[in-house]
């Protein structure tokens, strides 16, 4: 199979970090905070590498959009087994407003340029929880999409995707080229150990600008404010059922 | 001789140190304990014994990888999926 897979990876604040809102409420504190690859993107990379190991695809290309630092994330993808990386340089104000629409335009342009047959993305990023990039990319390319994939199998020139949906699992058959977004149970991502990271240093990361791909990264959204969720009120303990009923009546619940 | 195994031990130490960056109780906590554990065995010269300790170190690496995966999986499952899932 001569298929080429494009995997999008996003650099996000590490899942274990306690998020703090900036005092001016325009966003979240990112300076000096630990960042890593979005967990769903890790699953996407793992799936692409697995497909390559099964010799179902020929090449895995990892893509990320952002400033210099996203190269770390691309290196992690390379350490997990991707063949080469593409760093789409977006920095400063453009990066702050970069969202699924812009990223999907970039991915669509890259898919055409690199002649990719399959795009695998994480289903959503843990920082913005948009769950839009995969769907938008498929729409821009007019490709079928298998979202929330928990199982992926090749059948001749088609892809069988088992999707996790409300109420269970749905199995669909889609033709290649296609876009797939990875859900939690698709696979178990391998850890990018130090020896693999060292080996990955030899792999190439190409530099591209959105303008080179003919993509306009200006945003049509404006973030008005960012607030913390309301503090949890302490609970109240009562002695008897009568007390409980009394308190509920007081709170206007019954 | 302990010389070829010296490279193995250093490799193991570096790998564990790298993994320790993600340790839930903190990098410093991990690094201190890692150093103590290695220093405790610094006078061993029997290659058999060294090989056994290196294997135990590799086992610890696997344990850490499993720990990190489970922690992340459980956090994602808790945040994104209904309890009945």
Coordinates of N, CA, C and O in Angstrom, one line a residue, chain B residues 29-56:
Chain B
X29 N 11.4 14.7 43.9 CA 11.2 13.5 44.7 C 11.7 12.3 44.0 O 12.4 11.5 44.6
X30 N 11.4 12.2 42.7 CA 11.8 11.0 42.0 C 13.4 11.0 41.9 O 14.0 9.9 42.1
X31 N 13.9 12.1 41.5 CA 15.4 12.2 41.3 C 16.2 11.8 42.5 O 17.1 11.0 42.5
X32 N 15.7 12.3 43.7 CA 16.4 12.0 44.9 C 16.4 10.5 45.2 O 17.4 9.9 45.5
X33 N 15.2 9.9 45.0 CA 15.1 8.4 45.3 C 15.8 7.6 44.3 O 16.4 6.6 44.6
X34 N 15.9 8.1 43.0 CA 16.6 7.4 42.0 C 18.1 7.3 42.3 O 18.7 6.3 42.3
X35 N 18.6 8.5 42.7 CA 20.0 8.6 43.0 C 20.4 7.7 44.2 O 21.3 7.0 44.2
X36 N 19.5 7.8 45.3 CA 19.7 6.9 46.5 C 19.8 5.5 46.1 O 20.7 4.7 46.5
X37 N 18.8 5.1 45.3 CA 18.7 3.7 44.9 C 20.0 3.2 44.1 O 20.5 2.1 44.3
X38 N 20.5 4.1 43.2 CA 21.6 3.7 42.4 C 22.9 3.7 43.3 O 23.8 2.9 43.2
X39 N 23.0 4.7 44.2 CA 24.2 4.9 45.0 C 24.3 3.7 46.0 O 25.4 3.3 46.3
X40 N 23.1 3.2 46.4 CA 23.1 2.0 47.4 C 23.9 0.8 46.8 O 24.5 0.1 47.5
X41 N 23.8 0.7 45.4 CA 24.4 -0.5 44.8 C 25.7 -0.1 44.1 O 26.2 -0.9 43.2
X42 N 26.3 1.0 44.4 CA 27.5 1.4 43.6 C 28.7 0.6 43.7 O 29.6 0.6 42.9
X43 N 28.8 -0.2 44.8 CA 30.0 -1.0 45.0 C 29.9 -2.4 44.5 O 30.8 -3.2 44.7
X44 N 28.8 -2.8 43.9 CA 28.7 -4.1 43.3 C 29.5 -4.3 42.1 O 29.4 -3.5 41.2
X45 N 30.3 -5.4 42.0 CA 31.2 -5.6 40.9 C 30.8 -6.9 40.1 O 31.2 -7.0 39.0
X46 N 30.0 -7.8 40.7 CA 29.7 -9.0 40.1 C 28.8 -8.7 38.9 O 27.7 -8.3 39.1
X47 N 29.2 -9.1 37.6 CA 28.4 -8.8 36.5 C 27.0 -9.4 36.5 O 26.1 -8.8 36.0
X48 N 27.0 -10.6 37.1 CA 25.6 -11.3 37.2 C 24.7 -10.4 38.0 O 23.5 -10.2 37.6
X49 N 25.2 -9.9 39.1 CA 24.3 -9.1 40.0 C 23.9 -7.8 39.3 O 22.8 -7.4 39.4
X50 N 24.9 -7.2 38.6 CA 24.7 -5.9 38.0 C 23.6 -6.1 36.9 O 22.6 -5.4 36.8
X51 N 23.7 -7.3 36.2 CA 22.7 -7.5 35.1 C 21.3 -7.7 35.7 O 20.4 -7.2 35.1
X52 N 21.3 -8.3 36.9 CA 20.0 -8.5 37.5 C 19.4 -7.2 37.9 O 18.2 -6.9 37.8
X53 N 20.2 -6.3 38.4 CA 19.8 -4.9 38.9 C 19.3 -4.1 37.7 O 18.3 -3.4 37.7
X54 N 20.1 -4.2 36.6 CA 19.7 -3.5 35.3 C 18.3 -4.0 34.9 O 17.4 -3.2 34.5
X55 N 18.1 -5.3 34.9 CA 16.8 -5.9 34.5 C 15.7 -5.4 35.4 O 14.6 -5.1 34.9
X56 N 16.0 -5.3 36.7 CA 15.0 -4.7 37.6 C 14.7 -3.3 37.2 O 13.6 -2.8 37.3

